[in-house]
PDB file of C-alpha atoms (C1' of nucleotides) in Angstrom:
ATOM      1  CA  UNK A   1      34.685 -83.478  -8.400  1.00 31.00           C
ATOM      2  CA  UNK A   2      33.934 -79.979  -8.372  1.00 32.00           C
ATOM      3  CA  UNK A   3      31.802 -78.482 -11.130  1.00 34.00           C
ATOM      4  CA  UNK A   4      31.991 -74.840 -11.357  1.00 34.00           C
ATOM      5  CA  UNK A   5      29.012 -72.951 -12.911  1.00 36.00           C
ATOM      6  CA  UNK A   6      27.421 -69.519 -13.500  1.00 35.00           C
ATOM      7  CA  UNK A   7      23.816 -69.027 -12.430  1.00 34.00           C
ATOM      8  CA  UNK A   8      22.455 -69.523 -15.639  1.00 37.00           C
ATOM      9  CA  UNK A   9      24.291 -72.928 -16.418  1.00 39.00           C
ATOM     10  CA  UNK A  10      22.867 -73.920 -13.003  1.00 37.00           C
ATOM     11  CA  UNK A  11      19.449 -72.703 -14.081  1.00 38.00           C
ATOM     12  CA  UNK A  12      19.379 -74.839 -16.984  1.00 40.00           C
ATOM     13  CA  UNK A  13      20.964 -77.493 -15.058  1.00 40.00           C
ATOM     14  CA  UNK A  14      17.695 -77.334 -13.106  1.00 38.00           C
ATOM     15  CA  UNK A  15      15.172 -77.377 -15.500  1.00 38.00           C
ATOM     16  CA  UNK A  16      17.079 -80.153 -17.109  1.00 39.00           C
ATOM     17  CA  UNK A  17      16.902 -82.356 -14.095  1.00 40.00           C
ATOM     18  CA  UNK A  18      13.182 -81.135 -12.825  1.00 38.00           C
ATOM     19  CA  UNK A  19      12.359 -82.716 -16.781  1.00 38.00           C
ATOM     20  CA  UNK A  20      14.365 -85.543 -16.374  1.00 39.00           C
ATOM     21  CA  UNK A  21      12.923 -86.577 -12.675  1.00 42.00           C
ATOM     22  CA  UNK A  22       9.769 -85.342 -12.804  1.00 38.00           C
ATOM     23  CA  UNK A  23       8.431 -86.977  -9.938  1.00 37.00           C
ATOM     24  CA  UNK A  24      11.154 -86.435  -7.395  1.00 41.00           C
ATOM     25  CA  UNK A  25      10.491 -84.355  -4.444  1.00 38.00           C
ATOM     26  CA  UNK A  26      12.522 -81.043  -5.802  1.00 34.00           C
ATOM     27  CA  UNK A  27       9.733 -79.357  -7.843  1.00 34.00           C
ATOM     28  CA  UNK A  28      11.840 -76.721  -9.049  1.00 32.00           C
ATOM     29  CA  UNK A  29       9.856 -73.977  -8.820  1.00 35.00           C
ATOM     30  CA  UNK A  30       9.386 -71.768 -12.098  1.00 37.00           C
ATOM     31  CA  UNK A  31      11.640 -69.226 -12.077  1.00 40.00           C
ATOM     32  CA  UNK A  32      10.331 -66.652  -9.644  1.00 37.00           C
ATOM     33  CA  UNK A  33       8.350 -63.461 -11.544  1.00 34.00           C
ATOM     34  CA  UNK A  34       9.956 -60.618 -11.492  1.00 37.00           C
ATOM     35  CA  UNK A  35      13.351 -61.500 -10.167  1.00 43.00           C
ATOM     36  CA  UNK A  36      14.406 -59.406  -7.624  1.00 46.00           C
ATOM     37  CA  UNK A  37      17.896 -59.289  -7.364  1.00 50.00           C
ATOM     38  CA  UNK A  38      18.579 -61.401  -3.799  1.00 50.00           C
ATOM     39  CA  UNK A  39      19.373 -58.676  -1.004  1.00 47.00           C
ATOM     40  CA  UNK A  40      23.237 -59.371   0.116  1.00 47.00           C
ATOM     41  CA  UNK A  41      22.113 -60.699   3.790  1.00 51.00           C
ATOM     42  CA  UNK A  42      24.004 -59.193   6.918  1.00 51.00           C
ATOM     43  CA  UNK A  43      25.690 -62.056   9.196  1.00 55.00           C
ATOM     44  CA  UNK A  44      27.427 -61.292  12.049  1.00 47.00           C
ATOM     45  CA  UNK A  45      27.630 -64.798  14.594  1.00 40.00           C
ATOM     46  CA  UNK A  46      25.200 -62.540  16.593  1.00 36.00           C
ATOM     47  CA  UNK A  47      22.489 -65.438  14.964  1.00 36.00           C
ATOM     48  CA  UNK A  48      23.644 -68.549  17.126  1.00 36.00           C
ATOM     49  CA  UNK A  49      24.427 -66.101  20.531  1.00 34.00           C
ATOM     50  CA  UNK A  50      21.884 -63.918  20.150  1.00 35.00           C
ATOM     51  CA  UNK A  51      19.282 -64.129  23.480  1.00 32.00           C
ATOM     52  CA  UNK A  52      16.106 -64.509  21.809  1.00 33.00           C
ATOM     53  CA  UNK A  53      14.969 -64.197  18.921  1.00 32.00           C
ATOM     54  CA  UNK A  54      16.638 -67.211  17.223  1.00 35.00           C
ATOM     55  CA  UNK A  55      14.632 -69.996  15.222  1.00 35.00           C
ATOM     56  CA  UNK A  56      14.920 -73.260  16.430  1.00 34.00           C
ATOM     57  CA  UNK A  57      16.425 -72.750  20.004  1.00 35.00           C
ATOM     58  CA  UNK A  58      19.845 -73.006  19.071  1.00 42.00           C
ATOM     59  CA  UNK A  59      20.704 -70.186  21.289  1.00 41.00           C
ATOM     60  CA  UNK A  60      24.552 -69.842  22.836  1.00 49.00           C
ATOM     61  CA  UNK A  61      24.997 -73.037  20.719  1.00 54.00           C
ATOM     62  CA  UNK A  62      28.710 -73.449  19.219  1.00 65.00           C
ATOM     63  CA  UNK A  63      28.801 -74.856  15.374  1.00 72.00           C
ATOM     64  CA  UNK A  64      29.522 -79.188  16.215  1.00 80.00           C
ATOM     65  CA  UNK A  65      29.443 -81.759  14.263  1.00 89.00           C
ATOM     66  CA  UNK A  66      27.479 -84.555  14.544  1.00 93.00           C
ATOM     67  CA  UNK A  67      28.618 -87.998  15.772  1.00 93.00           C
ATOM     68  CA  UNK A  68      29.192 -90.912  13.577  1.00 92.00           C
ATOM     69  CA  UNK A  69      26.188 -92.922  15.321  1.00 93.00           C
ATOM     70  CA  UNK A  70      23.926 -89.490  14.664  1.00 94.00           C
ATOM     71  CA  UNK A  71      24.816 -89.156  11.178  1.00 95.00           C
ATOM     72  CA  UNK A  72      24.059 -92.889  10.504  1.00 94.00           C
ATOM     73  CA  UNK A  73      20.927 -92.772  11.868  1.00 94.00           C
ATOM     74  CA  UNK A  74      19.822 -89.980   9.868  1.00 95.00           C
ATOM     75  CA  UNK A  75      21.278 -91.257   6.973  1.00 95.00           C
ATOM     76  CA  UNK A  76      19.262 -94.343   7.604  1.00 94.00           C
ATOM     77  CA  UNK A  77      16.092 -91.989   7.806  1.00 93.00           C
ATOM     78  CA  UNK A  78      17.302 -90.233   4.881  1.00 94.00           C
ATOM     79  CA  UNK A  79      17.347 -93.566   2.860  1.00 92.00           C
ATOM     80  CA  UNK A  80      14.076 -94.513   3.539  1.00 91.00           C
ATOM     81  CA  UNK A  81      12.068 -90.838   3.279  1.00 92.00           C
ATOM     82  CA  UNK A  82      14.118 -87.935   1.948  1.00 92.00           C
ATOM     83  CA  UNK A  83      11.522 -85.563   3.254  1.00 91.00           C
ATOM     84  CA  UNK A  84      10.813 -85.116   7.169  1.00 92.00           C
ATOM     85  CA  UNK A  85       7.405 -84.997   8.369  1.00 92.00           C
ATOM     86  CA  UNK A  86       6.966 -82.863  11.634  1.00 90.00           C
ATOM     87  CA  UNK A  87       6.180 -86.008  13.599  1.00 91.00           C
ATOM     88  CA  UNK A  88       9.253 -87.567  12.472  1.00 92.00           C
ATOM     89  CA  UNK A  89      11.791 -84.838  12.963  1.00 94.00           C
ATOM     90  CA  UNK A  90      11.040 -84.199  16.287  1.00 93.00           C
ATOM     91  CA  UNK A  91      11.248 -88.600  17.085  1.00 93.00           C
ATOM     92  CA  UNK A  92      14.429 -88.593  15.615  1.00 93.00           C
ATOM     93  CA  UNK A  93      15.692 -86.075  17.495  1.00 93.00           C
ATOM     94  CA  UNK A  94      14.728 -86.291  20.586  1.00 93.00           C
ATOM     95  CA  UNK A  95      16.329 -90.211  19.512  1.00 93.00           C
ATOM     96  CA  UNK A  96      19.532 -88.508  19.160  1.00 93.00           C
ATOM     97  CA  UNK A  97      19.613 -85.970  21.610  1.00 93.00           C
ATOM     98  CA  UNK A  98      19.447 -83.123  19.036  1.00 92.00           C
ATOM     99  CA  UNK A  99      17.056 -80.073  18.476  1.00 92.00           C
ATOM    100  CA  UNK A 100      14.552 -80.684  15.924  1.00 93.00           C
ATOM    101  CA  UNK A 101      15.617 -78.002  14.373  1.00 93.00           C
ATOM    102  CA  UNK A 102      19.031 -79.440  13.608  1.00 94.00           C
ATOM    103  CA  UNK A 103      17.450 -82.386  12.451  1.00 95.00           C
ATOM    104  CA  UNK A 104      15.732 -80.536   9.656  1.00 95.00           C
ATOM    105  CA  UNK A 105      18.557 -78.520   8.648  1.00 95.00           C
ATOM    106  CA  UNK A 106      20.766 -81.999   8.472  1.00 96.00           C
ATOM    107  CA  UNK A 107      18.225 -83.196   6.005  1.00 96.00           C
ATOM    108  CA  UNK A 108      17.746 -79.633   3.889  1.00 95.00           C
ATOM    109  CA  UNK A 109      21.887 -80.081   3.420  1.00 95.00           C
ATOM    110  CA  UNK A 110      21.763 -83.728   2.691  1.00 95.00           C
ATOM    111  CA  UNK A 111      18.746 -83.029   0.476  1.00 95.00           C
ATOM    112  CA  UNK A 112      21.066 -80.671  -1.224  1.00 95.00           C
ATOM    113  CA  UNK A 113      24.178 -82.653  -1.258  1.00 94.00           C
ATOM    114  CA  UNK A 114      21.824 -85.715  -3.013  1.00 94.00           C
ATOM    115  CA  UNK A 115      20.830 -83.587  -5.696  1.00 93.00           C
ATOM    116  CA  UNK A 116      24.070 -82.141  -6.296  1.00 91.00           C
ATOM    117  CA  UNK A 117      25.157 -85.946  -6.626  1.00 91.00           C
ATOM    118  CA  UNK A 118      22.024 -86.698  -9.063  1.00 91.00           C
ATOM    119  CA  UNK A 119      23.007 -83.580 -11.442  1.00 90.00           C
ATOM    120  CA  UNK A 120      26.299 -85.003 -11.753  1.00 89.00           C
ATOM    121  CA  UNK A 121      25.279 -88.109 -12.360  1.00 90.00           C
ATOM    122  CA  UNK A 122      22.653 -87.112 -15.048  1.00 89.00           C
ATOM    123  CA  UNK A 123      26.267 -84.733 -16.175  1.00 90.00           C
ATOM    124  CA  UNK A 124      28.421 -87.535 -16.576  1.00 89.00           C
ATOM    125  CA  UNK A 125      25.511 -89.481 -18.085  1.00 91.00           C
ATOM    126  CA  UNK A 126      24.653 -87.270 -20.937  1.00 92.00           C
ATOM    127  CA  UNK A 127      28.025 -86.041 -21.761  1.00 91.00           C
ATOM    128  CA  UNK A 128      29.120 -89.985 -22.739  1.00 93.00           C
ATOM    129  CA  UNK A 129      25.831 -89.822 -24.569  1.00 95.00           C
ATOM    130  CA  UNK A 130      27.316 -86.649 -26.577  1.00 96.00           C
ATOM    131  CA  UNK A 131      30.900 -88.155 -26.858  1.00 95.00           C
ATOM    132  CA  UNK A 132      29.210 -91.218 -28.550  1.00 97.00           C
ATOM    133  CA  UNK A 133      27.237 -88.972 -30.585  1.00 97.00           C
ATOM    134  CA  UNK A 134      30.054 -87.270 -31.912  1.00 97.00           C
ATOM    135  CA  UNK A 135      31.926 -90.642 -32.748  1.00 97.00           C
ATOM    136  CA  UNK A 136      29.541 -91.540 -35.047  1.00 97.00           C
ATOM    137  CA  UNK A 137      28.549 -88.622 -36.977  1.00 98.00           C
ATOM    138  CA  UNK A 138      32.619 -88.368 -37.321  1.00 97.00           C
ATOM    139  CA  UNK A 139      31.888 -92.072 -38.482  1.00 97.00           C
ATOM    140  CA  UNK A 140      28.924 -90.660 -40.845  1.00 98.00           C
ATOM    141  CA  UNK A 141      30.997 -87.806 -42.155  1.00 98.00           C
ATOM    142  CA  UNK A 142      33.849 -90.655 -43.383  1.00 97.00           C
ATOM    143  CA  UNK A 143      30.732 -92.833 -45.162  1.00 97.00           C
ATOM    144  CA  UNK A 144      29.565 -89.394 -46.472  1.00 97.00           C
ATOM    145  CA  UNK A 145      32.926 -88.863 -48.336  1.00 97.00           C
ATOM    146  CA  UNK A 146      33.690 -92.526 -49.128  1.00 97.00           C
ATOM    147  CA  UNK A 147      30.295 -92.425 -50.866  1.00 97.00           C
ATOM    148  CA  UNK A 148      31.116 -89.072 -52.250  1.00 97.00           C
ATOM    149  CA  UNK A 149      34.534 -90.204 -53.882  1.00 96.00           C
ATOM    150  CA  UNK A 150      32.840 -93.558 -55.091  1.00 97.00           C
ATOM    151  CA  UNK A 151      29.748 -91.442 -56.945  1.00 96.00           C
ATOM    152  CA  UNK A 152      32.622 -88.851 -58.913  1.00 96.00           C
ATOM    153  CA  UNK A 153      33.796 -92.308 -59.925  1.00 96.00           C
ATOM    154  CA  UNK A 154      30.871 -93.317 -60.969  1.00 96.00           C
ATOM    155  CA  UNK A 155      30.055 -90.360 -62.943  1.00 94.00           C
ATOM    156  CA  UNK A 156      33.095 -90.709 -64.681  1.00 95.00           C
ATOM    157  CA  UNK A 157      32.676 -93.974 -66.110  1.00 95.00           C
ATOM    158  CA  UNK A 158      29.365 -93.226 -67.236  1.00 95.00           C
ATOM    159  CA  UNK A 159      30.814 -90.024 -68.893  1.00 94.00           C
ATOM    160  CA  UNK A 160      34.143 -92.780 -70.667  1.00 94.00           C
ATOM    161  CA  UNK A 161      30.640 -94.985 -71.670  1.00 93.00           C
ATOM    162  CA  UNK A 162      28.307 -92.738 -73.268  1.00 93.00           C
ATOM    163  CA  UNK A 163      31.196 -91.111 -75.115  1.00 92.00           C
ATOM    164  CA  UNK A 164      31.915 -94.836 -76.122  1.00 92.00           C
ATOM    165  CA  UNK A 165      28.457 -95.492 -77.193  1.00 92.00           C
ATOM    166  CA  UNK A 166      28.489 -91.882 -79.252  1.00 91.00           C
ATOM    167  CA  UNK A 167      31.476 -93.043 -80.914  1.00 90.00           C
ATOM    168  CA  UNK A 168      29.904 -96.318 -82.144  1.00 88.00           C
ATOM    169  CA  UNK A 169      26.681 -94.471 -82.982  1.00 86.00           C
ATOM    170  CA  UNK A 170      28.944 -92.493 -85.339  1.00 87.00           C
ATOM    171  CA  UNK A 171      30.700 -94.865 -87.222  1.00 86.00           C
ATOM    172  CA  UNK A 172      27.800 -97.172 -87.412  1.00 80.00           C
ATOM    173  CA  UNK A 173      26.595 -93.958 -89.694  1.00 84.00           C
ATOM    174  CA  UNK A 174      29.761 -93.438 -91.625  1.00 83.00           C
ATOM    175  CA  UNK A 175      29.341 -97.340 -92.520  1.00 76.00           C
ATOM    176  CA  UNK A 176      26.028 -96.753 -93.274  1.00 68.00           C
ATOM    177  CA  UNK A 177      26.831 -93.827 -96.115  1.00 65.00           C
ATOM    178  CA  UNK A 178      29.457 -95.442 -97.501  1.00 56.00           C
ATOM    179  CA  UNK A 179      29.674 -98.312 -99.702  1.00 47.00           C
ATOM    180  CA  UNK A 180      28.176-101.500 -98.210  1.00 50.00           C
ATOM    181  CA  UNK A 181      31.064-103.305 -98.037  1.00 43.00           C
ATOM    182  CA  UNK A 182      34.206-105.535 -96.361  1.00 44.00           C
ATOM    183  CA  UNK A 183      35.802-102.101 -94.317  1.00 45.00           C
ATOM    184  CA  UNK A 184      32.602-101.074 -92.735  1.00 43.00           C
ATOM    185  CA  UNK A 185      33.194-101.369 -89.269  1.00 42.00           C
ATOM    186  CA  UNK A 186      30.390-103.957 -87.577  1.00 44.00           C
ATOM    187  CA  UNK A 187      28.361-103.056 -84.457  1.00 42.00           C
ATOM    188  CA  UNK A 188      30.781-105.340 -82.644  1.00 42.00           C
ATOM    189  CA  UNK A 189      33.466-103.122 -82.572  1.00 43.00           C
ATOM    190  CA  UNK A 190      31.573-101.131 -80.022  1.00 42.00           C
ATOM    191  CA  UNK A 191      33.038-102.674 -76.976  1.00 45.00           C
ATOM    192  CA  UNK A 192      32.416-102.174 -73.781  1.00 42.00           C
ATOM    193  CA  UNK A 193      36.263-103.950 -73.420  1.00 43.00           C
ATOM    194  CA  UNK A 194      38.043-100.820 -72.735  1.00 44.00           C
ATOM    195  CA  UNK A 195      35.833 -99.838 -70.087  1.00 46.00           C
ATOM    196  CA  UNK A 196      37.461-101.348 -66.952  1.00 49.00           C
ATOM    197  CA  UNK A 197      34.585-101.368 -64.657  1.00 47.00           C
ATOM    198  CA  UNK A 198      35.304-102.812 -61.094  1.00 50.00           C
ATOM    199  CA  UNK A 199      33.677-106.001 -60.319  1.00 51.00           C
ATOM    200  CA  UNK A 200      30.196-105.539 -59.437  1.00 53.00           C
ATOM    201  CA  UNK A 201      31.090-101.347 -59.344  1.00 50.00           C
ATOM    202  CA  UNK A 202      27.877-100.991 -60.995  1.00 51.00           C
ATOM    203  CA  UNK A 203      25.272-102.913 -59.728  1.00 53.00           C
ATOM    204  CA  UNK A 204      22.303-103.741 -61.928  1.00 52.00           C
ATOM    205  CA  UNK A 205      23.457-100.963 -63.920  1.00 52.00           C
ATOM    206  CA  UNK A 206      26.023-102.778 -65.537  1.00 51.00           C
ATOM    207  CA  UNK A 207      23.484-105.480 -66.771  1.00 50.00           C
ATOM    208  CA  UNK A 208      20.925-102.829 -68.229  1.00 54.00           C
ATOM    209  CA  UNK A 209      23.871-101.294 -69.750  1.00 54.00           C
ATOM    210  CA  UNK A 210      24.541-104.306 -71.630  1.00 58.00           C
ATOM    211  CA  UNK A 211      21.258-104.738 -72.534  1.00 59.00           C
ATOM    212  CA  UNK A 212      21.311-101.295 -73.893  1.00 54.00           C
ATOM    213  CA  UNK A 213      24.199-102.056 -76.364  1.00 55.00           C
ATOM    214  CA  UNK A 214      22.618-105.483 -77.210  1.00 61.00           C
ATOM    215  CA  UNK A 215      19.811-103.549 -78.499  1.00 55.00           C
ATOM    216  CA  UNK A 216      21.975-100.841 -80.141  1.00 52.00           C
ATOM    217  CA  UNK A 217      23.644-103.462 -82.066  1.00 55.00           C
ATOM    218  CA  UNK A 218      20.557-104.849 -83.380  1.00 53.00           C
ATOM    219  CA  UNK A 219      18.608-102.110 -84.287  1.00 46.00           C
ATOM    220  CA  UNK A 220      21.723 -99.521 -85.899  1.00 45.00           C
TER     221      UNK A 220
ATOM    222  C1'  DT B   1      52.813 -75.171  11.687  1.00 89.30           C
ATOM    223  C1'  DT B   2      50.389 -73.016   8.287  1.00 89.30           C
ATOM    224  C1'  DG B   3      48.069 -72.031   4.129  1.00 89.30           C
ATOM    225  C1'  DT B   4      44.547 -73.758   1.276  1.00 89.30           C
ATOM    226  C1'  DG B   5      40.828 -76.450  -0.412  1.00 89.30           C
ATOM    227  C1'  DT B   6      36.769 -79.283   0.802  1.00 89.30           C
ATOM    228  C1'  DT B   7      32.968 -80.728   3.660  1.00 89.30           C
ATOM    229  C1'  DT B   8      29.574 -79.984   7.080  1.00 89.30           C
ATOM    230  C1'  DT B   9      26.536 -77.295   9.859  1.00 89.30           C
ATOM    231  C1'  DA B  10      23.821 -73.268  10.220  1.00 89.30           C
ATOM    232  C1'  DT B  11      21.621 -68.832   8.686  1.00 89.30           C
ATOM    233  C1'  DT B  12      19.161 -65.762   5.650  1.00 89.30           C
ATOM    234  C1'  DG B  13      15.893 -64.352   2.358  1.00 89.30           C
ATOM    235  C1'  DC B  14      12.594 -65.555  -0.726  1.00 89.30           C
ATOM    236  C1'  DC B  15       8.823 -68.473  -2.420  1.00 89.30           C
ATOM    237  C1'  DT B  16       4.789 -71.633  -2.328  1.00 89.30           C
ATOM    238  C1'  DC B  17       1.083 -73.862  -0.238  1.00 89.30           C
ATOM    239  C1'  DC B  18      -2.546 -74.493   2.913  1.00 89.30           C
TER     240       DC B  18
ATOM    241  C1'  DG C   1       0.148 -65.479   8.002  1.00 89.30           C
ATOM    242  C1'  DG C   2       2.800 -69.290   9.340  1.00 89.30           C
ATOM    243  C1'  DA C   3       5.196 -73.582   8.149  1.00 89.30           C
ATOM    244  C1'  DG C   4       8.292 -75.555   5.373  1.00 89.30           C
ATOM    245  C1'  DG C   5      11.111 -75.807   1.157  1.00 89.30           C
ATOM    246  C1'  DC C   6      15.011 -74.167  -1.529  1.00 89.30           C
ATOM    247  C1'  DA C   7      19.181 -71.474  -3.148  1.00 89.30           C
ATOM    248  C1'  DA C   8      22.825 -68.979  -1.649  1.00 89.30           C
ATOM    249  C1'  DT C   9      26.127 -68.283   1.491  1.00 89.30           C
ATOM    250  C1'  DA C  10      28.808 -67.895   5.955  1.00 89.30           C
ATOM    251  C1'  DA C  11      31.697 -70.037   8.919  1.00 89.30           C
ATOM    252  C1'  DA C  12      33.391 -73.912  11.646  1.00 89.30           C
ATOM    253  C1'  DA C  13      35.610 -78.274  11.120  1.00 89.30           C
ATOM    254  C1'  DC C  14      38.480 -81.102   8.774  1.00 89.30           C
ATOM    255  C1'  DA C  15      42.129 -82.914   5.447  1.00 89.30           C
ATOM    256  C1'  DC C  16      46.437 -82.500   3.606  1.00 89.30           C
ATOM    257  C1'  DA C  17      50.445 -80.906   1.156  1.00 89.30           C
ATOM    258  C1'  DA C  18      54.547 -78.077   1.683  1.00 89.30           C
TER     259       DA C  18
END
DNA sequence: TTGTGTTTTATTGCCTCC
DNA sequence: GGAGGCAATAAAACACAA
């Protein structure tokens, strides 16, 4: 898998993992004060021929790759210490017939390569996070405007029941200032039976509500 | 065989720490 | 100031499709 990032991705990147694994050997170090920008180095293969002059003895020395048995042996050492004391570089390589200072550079690369490995892990790991966080608040955005839909509902039957109420309220006066008689209507014509609630839409509600025109109808 | 992409080995330049 | 670490990068080695 190859990731492809600017520097600043990779910067973040860094300071994500040096948070996350705080106590693993790569310290990244702050960025550096007063960034110069990094001088374009020369090359030429003058570096591995050259006569003198060249770290690590690696002098007339063509670019080979290691054996299998070399490689598993410093992966071994790799497992058990990812850094390389002085005292153990120059063991192993004199163990596997190598310059010391190829030893160290094996284990700078692999150092690399295993935290390349460990920021794609950490990748992969937070990005299923994200997809699972998105899931649900799509999840919490439905609930939102189920909830929504089922409130405007609400409001509307309270609207159909105080409107019901004002209607009783007003004939309960008209019977009151007319004659006292057979064609006054009676409380119990205020019904809550044309109000077609949904079972158990309103709660509680729907029992204080009751109790409301209870009280209505004995006191009007 | 050859062009192309990936991996591995090595170098360079800069930084930090002792 | 030197040793050692790291990022960036060059270049050899390798893999593999066309």
């Amino acid at each position: 898998m190859i990731i492809t990032m600017n520097r600043n991705q990779i910067d973040d990147e860094m300071t994500l993992f040096s948070q996350l694994h705080p106590g693993d050997y790569g310290q990244i170090p702050p960025p550096p004060r007063g960034l110069k920008p990094r001088r374009r180095r020369r090359r030429g293969r003058g570096g591995v021929g050259e006569a003198d002059g060249v770290p690590g003895g690696l002098v007339g020395m063509k670019k080979r790759k290691l054996s299998d048995q070399q490689v598993m042996m410093l992966e071994q050492n790799f497992g058990s210490e990812h850094k390389l004391e002085s005292e153990r570089k120059d063991r192993l390589a004199s163990e596997l017939g190598l310059d010391p200072r190829q030893v160290a550079v094996w284990f700078q690369n692999r150092r690399a390569r295993w935290k390349n490995k460990k920021l794609e892990e950490e990748y992969s790991k937070l990005k299923s996070l994200h997809d699972s966080a998105i899931i649900e608040k799509c999840h919490l955005q439905a609930e939102v405007l189920k909830l929504k839909e089922q409130l405007g509902e609400a409001d509307k039957q309270i609207h159909k029941l105080s409107s019901a109420l004002e209607e009783g309220h007003r004939k309960c006066r008209e019977g009151h200032d007319g004659v006292n008689g057979s064609n006054s209507p009676s409380m119990t014509s205020i019904s809550t039976e044309p109000l077609s609630l949904p079972p158990g839409f309103l709660g509680d509600l729907a029992y204080e509500l009751d109790d409301i025109l209870e009280w209505l109808s004995h006191y009007m």
